[in-house]
Tab-separated table of C-alpha atoms and ligand atoms in Angstrom:
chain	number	residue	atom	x	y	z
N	62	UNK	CA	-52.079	221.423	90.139
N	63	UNK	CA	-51.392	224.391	88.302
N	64	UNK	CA	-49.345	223.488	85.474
N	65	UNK	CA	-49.473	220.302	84.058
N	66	UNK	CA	-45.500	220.467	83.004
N	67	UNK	CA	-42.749	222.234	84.896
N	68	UNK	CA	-39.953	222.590	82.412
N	69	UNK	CA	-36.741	223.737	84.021
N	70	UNK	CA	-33.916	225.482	81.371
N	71	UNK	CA	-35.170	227.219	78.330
N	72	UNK	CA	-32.266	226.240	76.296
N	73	UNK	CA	-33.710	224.445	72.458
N	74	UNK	CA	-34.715	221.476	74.475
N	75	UNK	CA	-36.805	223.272	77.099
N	76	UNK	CA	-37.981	225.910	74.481
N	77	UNK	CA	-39.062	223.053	72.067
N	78	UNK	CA	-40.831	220.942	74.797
N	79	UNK	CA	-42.348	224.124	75.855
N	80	UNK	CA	-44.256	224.916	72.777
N	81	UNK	CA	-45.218	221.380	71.655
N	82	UNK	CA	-47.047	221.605	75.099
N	83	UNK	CA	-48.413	224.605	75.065
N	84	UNK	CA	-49.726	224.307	71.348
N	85	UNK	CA	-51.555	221.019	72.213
N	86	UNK	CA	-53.460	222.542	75.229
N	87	UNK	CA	-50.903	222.410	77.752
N	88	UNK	CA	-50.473	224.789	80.896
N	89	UNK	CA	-46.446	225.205	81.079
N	90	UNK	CA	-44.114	226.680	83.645
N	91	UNK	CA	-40.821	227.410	82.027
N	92	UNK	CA	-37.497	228.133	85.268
N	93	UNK	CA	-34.409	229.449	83.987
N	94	UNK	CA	-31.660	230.001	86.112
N	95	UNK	CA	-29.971	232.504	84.291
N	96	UNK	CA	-31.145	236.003	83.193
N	97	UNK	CA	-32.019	235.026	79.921
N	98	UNK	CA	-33.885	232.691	78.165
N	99	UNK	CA	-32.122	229.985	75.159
N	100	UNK	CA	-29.604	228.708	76.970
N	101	UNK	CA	-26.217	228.085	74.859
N	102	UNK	CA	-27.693	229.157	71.671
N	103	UNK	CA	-28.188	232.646	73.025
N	104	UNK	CA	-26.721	235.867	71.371
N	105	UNK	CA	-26.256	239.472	72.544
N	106	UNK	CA	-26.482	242.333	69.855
N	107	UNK	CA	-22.951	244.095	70.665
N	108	UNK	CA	-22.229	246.755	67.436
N	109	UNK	CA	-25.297	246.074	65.513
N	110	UNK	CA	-23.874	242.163	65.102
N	111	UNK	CA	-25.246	239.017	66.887
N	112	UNK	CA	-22.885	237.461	68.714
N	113	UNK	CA	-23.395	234.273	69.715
N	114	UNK	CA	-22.747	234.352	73.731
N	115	UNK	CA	-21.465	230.783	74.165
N	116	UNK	CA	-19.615	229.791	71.459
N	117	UNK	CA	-20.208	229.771	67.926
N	118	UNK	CA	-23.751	227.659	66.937
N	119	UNK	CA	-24.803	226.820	63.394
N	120	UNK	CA	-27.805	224.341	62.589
N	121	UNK	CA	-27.211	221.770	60.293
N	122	UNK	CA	-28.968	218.631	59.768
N	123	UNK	CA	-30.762	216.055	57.353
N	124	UNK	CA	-33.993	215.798	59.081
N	125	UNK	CA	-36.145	217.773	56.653
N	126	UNK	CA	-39.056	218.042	59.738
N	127	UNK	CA	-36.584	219.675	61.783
N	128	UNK	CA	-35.530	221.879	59.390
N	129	UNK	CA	-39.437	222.958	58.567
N	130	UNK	CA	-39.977	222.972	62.083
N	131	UNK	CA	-37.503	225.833	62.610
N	132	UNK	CA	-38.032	227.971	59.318
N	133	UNK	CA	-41.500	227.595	60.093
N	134	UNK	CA	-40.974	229.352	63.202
N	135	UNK	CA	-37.543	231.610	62.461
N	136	UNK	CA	-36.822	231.401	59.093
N	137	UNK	CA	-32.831	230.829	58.611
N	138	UNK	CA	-30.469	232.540	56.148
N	139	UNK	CA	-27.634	230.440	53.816
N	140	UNK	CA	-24.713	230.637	55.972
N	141	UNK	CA	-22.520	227.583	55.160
N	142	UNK	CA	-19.669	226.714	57.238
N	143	UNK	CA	-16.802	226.619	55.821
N	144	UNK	CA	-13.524	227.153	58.354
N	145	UNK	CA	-9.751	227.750	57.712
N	146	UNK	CA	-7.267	226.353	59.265
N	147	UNK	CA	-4.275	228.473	60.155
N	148	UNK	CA	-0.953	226.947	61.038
N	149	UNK	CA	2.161	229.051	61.864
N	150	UNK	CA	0.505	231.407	59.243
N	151	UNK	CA	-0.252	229.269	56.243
N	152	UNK	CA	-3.964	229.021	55.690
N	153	UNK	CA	-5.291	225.503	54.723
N	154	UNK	CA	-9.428	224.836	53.961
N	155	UNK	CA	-11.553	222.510	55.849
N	156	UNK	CA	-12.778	220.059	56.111
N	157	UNK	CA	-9.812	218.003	54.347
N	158	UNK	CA	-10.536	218.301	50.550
N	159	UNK	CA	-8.671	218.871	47.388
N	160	UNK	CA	-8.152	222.619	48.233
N	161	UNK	CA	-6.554	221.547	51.648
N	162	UNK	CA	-4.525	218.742	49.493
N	163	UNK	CA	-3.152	221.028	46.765
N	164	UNK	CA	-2.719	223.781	50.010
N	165	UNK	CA	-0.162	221.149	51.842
N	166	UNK	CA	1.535	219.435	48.964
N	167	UNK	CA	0.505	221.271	45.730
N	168	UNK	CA	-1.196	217.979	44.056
N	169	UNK	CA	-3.969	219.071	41.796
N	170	UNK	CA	-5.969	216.033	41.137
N	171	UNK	CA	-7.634	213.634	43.349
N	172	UNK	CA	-5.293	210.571	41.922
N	173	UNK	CA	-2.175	212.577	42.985
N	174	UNK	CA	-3.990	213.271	46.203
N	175	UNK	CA	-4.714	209.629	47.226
N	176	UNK	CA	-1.194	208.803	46.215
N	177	UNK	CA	-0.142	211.125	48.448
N	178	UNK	CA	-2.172	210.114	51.684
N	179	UNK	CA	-1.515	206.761	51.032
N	180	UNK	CA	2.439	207.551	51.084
N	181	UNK	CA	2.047	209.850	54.058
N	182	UNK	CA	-0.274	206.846	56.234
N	183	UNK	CA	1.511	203.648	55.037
N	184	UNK	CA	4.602	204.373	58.248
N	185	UNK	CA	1.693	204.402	60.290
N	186	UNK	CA	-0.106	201.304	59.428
N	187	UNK	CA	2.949	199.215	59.202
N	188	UNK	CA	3.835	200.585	62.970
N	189	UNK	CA	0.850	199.298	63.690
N	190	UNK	CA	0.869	196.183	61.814
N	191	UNK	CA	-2.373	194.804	62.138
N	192	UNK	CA	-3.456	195.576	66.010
N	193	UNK	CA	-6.241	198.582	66.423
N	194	UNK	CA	-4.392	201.942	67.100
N	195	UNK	CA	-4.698	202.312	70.835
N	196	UNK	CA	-4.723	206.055	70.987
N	197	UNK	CA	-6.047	209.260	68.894
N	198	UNK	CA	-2.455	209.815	67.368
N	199	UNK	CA	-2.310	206.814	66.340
N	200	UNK	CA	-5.289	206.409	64.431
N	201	UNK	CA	-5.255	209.688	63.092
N	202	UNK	CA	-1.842	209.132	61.331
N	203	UNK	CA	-3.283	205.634	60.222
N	204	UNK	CA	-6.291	207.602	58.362
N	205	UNK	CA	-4.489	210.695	57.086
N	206	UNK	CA	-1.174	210.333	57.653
N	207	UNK	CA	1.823	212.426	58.956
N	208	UNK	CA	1.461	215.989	57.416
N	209	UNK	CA	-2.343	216.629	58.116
N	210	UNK	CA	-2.067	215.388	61.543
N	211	UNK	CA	1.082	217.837	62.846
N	212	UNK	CA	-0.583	220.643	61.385
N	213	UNK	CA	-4.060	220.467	61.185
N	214	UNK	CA	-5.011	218.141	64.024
N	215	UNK	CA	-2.467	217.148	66.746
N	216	UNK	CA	-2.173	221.040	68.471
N	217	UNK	CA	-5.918	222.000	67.622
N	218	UNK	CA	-7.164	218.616	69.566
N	219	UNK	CA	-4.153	219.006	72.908
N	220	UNK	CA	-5.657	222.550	72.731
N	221	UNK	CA	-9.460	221.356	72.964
N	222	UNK	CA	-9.176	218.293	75.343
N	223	UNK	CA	-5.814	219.641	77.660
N	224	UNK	CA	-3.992	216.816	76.626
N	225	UNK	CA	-1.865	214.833	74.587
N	226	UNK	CA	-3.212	212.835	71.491
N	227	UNK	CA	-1.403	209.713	72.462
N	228	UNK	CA	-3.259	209.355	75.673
N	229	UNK	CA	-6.600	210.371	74.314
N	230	UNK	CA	-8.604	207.683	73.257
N	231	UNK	CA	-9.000	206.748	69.314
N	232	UNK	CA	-12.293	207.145	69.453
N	233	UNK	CA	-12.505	211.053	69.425
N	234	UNK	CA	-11.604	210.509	65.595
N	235	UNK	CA	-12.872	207.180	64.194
N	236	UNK	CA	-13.781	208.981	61.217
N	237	UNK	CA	-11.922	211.852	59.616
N	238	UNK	CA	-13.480	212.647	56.696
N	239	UNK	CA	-11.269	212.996	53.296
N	240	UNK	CA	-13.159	214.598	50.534
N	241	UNK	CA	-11.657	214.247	46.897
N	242	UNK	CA	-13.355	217.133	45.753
N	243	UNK	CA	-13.070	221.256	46.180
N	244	UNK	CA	-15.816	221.650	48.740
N	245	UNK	CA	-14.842	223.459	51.670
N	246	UNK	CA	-18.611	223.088	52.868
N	247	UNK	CA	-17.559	221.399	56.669
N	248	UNK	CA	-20.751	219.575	56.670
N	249	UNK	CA	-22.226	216.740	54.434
N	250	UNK	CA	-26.443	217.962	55.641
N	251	UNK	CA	-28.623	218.643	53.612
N	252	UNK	CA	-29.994	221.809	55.561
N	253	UNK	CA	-27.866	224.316	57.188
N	254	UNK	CA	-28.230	227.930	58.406
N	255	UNK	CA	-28.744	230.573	60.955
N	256	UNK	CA	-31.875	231.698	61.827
N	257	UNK	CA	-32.101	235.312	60.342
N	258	UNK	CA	-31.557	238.086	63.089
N	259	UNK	CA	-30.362	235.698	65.713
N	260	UNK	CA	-31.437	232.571	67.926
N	261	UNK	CA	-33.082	234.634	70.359
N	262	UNK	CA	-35.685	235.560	67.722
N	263	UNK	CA	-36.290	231.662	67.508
N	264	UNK	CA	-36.412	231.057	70.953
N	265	UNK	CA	-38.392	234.313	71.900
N	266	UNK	CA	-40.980	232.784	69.482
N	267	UNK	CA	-40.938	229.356	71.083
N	268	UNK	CA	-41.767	230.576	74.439
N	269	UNK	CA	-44.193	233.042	73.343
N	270	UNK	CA	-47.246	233.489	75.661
N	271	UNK	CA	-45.784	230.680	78.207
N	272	UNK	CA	-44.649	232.065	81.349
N	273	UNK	CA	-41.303	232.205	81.876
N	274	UNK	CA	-39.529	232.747	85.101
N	275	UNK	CA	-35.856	233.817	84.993
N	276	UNK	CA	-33.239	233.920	87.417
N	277	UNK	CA	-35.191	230.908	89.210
N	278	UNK	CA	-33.297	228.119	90.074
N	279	UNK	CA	-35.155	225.041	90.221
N	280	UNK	CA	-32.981	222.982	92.423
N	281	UNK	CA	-33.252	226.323	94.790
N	282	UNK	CA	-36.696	226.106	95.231
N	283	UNK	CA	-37.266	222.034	94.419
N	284	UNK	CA	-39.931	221.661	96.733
N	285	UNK	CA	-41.986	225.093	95.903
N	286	UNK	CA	-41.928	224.533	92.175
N	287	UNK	CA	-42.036	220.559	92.404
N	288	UNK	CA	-46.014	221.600	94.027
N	289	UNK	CA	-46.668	223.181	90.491
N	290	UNK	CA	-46.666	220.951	88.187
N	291	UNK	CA	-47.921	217.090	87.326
N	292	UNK	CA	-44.761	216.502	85.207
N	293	UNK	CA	-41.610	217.645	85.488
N	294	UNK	CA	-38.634	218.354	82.138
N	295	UNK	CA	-35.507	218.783	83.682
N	296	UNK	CA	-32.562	219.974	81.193
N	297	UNK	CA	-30.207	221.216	83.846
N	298	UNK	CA	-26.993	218.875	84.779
N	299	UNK	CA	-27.894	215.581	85.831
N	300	UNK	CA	-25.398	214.812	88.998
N	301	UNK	CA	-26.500	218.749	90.277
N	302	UNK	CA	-30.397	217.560	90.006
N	303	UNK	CA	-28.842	214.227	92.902
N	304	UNK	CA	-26.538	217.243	94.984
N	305	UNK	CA	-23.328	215.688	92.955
N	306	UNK	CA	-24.289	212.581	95.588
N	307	UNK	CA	-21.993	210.063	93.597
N	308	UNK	CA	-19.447	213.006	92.686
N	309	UNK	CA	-18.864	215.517	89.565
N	310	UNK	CA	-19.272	214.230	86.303
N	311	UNK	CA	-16.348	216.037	84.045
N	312	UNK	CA	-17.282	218.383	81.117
N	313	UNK	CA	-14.531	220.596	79.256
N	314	UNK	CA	-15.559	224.465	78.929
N	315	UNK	CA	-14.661	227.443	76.201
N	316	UNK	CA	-13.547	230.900	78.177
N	317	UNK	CA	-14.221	233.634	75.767
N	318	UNK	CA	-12.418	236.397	74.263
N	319	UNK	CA	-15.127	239.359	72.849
N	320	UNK	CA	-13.645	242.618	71.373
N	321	UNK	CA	-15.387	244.946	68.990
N	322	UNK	CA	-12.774	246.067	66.410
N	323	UNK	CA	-12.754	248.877	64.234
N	324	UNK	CA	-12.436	247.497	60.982
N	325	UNK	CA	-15.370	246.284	58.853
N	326	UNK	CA	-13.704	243.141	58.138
N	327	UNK	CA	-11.290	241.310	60.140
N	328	UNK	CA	-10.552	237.906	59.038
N	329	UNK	CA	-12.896	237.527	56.180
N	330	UNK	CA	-14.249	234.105	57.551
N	331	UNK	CA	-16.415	233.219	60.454
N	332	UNK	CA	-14.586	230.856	61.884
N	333	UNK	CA	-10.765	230.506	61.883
N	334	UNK	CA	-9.141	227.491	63.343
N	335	UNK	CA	-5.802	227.962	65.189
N	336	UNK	CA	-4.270	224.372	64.922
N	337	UNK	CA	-0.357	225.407	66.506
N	338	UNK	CA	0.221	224.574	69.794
N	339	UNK	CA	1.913	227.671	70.343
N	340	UNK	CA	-1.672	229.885	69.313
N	341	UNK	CA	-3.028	229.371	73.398
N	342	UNK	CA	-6.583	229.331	71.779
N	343	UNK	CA	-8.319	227.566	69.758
N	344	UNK	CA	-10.053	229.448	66.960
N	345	UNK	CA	-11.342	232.842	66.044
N	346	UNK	CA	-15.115	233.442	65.549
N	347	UNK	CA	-16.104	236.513	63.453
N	348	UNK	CA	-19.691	236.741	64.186
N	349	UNK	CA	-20.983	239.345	61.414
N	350	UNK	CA	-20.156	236.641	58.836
N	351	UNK	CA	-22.638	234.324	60.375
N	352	UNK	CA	-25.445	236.886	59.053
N	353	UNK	CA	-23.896	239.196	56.311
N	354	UNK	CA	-22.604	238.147	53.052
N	355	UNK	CA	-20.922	239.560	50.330
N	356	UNK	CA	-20.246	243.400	50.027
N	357	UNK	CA	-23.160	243.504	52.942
N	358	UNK	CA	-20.262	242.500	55.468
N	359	UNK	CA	-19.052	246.382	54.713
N	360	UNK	CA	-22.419	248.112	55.652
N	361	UNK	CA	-21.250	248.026	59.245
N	362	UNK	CA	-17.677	249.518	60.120
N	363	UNK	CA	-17.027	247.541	62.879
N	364	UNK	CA	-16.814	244.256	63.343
N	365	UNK	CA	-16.826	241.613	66.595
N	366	UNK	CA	-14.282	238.434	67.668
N	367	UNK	CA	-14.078	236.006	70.268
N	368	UNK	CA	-10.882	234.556	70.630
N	369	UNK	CA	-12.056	230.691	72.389
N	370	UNK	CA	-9.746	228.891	75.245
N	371	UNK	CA	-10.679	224.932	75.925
N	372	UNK	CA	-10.629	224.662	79.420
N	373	UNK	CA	-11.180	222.051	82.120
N	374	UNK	CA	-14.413	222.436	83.777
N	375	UNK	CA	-14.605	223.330	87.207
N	376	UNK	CA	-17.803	224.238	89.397
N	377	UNK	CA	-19.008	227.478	88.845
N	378	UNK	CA	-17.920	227.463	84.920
N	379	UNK	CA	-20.459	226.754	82.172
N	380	UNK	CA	-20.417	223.098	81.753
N	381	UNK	CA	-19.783	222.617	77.648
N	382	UNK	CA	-18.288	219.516	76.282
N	383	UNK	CA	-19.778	216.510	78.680
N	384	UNK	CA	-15.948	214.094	78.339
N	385	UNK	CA	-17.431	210.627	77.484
N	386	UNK	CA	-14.446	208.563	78.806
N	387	UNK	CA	-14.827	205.573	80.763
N	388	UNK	CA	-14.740	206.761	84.253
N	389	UNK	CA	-17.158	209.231	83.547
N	390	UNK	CA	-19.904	206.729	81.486
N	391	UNK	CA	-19.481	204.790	84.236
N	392	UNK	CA	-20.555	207.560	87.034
N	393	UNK	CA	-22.987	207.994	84.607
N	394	UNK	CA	-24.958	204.709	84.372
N	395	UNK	CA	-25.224	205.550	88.005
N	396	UNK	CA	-27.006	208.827	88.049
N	397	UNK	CA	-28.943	206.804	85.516
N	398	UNK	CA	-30.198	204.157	87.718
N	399	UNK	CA	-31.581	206.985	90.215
N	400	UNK	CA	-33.213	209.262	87.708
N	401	UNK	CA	-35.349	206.099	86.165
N	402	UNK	CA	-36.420	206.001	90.208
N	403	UNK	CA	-37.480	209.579	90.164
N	404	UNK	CA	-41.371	209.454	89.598
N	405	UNK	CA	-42.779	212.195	87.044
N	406	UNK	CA	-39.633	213.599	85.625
N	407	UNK	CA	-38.091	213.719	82.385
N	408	UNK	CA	-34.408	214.077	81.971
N	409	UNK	CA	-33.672	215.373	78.502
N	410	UNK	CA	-30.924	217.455	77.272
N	411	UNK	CA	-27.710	218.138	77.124
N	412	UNK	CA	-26.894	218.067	80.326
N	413	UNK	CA	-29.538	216.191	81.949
N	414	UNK	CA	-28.546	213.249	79.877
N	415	UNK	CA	-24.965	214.245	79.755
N	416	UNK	CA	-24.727	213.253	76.088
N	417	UNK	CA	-22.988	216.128	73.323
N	418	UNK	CA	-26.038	216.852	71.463
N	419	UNK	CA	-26.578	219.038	67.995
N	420	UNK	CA	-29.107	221.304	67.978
N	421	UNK	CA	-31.287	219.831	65.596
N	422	UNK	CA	-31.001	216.042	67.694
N	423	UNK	CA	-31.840	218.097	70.296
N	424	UNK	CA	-35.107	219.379	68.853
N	425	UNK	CA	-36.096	215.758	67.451
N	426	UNK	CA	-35.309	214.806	70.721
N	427	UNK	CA	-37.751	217.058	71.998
N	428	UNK	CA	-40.019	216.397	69.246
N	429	UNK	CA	-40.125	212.854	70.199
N	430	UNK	CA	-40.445	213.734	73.960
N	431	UNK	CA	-43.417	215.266	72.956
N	432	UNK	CA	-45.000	212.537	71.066
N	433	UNK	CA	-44.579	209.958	73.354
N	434	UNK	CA	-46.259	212.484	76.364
N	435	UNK	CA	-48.883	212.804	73.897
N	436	UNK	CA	-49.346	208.999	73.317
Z	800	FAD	P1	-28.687	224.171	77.175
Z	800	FAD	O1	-28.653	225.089	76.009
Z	800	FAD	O2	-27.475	224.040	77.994
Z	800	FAD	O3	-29.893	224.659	78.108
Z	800	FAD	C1	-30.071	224.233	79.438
Z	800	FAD	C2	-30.689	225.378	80.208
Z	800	FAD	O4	-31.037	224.924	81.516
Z	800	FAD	C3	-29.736	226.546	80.404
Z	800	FAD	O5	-30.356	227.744	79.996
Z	800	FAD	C4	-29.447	226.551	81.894
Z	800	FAD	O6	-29.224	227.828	82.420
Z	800	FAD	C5	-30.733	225.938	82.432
Z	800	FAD	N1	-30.592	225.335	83.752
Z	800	FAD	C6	-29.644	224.459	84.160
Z	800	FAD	N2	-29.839	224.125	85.457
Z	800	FAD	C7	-30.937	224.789	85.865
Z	800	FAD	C8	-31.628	224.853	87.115
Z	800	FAD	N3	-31.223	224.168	88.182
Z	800	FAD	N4	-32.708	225.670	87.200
Z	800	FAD	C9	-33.142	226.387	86.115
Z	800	FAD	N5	-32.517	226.349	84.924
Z	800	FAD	C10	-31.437	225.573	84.797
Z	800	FAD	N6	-24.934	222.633	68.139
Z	800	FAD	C11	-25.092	222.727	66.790
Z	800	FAD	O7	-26.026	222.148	66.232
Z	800	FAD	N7	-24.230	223.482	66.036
Z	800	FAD	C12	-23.191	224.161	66.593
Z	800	FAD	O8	-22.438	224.833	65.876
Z	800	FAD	C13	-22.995	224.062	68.013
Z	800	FAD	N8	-21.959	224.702	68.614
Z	800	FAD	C14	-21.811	224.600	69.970
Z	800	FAD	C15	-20.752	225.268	70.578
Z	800	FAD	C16	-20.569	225.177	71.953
Z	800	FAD	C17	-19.424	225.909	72.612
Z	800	FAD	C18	-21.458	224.387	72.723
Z	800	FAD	C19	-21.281	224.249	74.207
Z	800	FAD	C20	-22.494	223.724	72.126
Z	800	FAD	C21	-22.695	223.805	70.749
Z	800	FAD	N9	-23.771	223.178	70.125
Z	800	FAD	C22	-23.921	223.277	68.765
Z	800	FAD	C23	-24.730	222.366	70.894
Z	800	FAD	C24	-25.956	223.173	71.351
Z	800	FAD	O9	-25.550	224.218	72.211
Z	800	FAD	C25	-26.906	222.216	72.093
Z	800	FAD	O10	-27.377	221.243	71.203
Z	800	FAD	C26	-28.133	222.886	72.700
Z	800	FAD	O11	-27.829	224.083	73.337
Z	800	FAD	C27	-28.752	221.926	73.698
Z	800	FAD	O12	-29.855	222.520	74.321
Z	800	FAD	P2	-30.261	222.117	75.807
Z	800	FAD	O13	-31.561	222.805	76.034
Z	800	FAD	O14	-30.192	220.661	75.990
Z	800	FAD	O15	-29.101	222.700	76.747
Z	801	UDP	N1	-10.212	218.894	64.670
Z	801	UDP	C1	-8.894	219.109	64.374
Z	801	UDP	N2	-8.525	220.262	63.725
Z	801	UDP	C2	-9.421	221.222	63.373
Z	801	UDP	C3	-10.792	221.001	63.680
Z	801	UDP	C4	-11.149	219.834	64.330
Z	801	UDP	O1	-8.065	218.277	64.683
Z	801	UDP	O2	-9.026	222.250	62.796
Z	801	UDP	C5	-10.587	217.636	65.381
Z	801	UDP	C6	-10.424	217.795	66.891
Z	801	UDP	O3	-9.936	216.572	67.413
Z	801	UDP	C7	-11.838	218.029	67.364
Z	801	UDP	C8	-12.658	217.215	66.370
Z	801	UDP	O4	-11.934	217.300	65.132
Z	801	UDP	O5	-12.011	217.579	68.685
Z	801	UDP	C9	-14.083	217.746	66.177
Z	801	UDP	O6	-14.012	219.118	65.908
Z	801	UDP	P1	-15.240	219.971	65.379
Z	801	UDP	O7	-14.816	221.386	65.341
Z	801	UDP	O8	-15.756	219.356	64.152
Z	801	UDP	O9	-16.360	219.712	66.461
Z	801	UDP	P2	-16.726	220.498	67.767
Z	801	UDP	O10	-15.453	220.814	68.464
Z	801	UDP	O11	-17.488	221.698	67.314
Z	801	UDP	O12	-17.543	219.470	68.465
């Protein structure tokens, strides 16, 4: 054979595999389908900014390897998320802390604010009296109560899963963090950043000196490429790699909105969350704010949005959000059972293992793909 690993997608998991490999000896093949390499974390310069291509991508975790890993490779600037929420023009903080509190009632201390949550939940939990809340409106007026969830949750989630919280399932928001303290940092890692000058620079770095064909679709040519290679990594969907045999699985997908404006500053925030119904999408991403800070976000006069609509998938669309409902864990346990029948071939991924993975999981994923090849 020529290769000892075919790896099919050079999104983080392919990318990661790819260099583990190759660093330890390994002769790797690397298919992509599309015309570029990185997959969703990909970014196109457009007015001197990096925008990120397929939605909005920041890396945050706790795993302190992961975190070297990367920065040893692309080292990562201090961008800290930190979105607003705007509702019929009133701006509120997330995630729910005591600015968003003393935003929606005026309360200034974290006593007031419990008082006030527990006022605003206790209809809820005697509605319920004592059973589990069968739906996501329920239990998201059970943990935070009647104000927070009209304006900062109920449109935002219709919007994102195209339809209505009481026939989504509770489990979409078993925990909604509260945070009795002014910190409108959205997540509770350790580590978090963007690797400085853009993703691509990370994943250009991963794949460096592995070949790389592009615009090669692996399912295309299955019995070509499958000649190549002792092992195979597949990342691509898992019911395309079985011709959709058992039928679709569902995913949701983001269209985007990208216009360059001419202003150096347009919303002063990365990300702004549109939680109204009435807003059709779902946020606003400001991509220079992802990279420049402070008076820096003035160096360039122009600036770049993306306006994001939640969509239901259909084929032909990027597949985004895999929906991890009953019907469709069910279909996939069954794509399961024939992909622990295919001999030589690792399913890993996002899509491949239909599962809504981080970036970072998916690089210790990788990383522990690696280890137990190299076992
Ligand atoms: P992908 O990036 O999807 O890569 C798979 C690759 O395989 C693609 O390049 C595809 O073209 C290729 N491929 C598929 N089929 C074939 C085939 N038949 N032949 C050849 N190639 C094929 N994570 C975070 O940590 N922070 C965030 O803020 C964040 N925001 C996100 C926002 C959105 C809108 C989305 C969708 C995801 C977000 N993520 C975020 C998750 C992140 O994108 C994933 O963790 C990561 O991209 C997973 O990498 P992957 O390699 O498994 O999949
Ligand atoms: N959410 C919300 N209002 C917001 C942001 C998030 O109600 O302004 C809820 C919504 O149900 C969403 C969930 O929190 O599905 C997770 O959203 P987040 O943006 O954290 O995750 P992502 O959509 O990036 O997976």
């Amino acid at each position: 054979m020529q290769y000892d690993y075919l790896i099919v997608g050079s999104g983080l998991m392919g990318a990661t595999f790819a260099y583990l490999a190759h660093h330890a000896g390994k002769r790797c093949l690397v298919v992509e389908r599309r015309a570029h390499t990185g997959g969703n974390v990909h970014c196109q310069e457009v007015a001197g900014i990096q925008v990120h291509q397929y939605g909005a991508h920041i890396l945050h975790t706790n795993n302190r390897e992961v975190w070297q890993f990367v920065n040893g490779i692309a080292e990562c600037n201090r961008y800290t998320n930190s979105p607003v929420a705007n509702y019929q023009g009133k701006l509120y903080n997330l995630p729910f802390n005591m600015n968003t509190f003393y935003q929606m009632w005026g309360v200034t201390t974290p006593l007031q604010a419990r008082r006030k949550i527990e006022e605003q939940r206790s209809e809820a939990i005697r509605k319920l009296d004592g059973r589990e809340p069968a739906n996501l409106e329920e239990q998201a007026l059970a943990l935070v109560g009647k104000d927070i969830f009209e304006r900062l949750i109920k449109g935002y989630t219709e919007k994102q899963w195209g339809r209505s919280c009481n026939e989504l399932p509770a489990f979409i928001i078993r925990r909604l963090p509260l945070r009795f303290v002014f910190d409108n940092n959205y997540f509770n890692d350790s580590y978090q950043g963007i690797p400085i000058g853009g993703y691509n620079r990370l994943i250009d770095r991963l794949l460096q000196d592995i070949e790389v064909r592009l615009k090669t679709d692996f399912l295309e040519h299955k019995q070509e490429l499958d000649t190549l290679a002792d092992k195979v990594l597949y990342t691509g969907p898992l019911d395309a790699y079985f011709d959709y045999r058992l039928g679709h699985l569902q995913y949701r997908t983001v269209r985007f909105e990208t216009e360059v404006l001419e202003t150096p500053n347009y919303q002063g925030n990365a990300v702004v969350n549109y939680t109204d119904r009435d807003v059709p999408y779902t946020r606003i991403i400001e991509h220079k704010h992802f990279e420049q800070f402070g008076p820096a976000v003035y160096d360039n006069p122009q600036t770049v949005i993306s306006k994001e609509y939640s969509m239901e998938w259909m084929p032909g669309m990027e597949p985004y959000y895999p929906v991890n409902d009953e019907k469709n864990s069910a279909l996939l346990r069954e794509y399961q059972t024939l992909a622990a029948k295919e001999e030589n071939v690792i399913f890993a991924g996002r899509l491949a293992e239909y599962k809504y993975y981080d970036m970072a999981p998916t690089i210790e994923r990788a990383m522990q793909l690696w280890s137990k090849e190299e076992a």
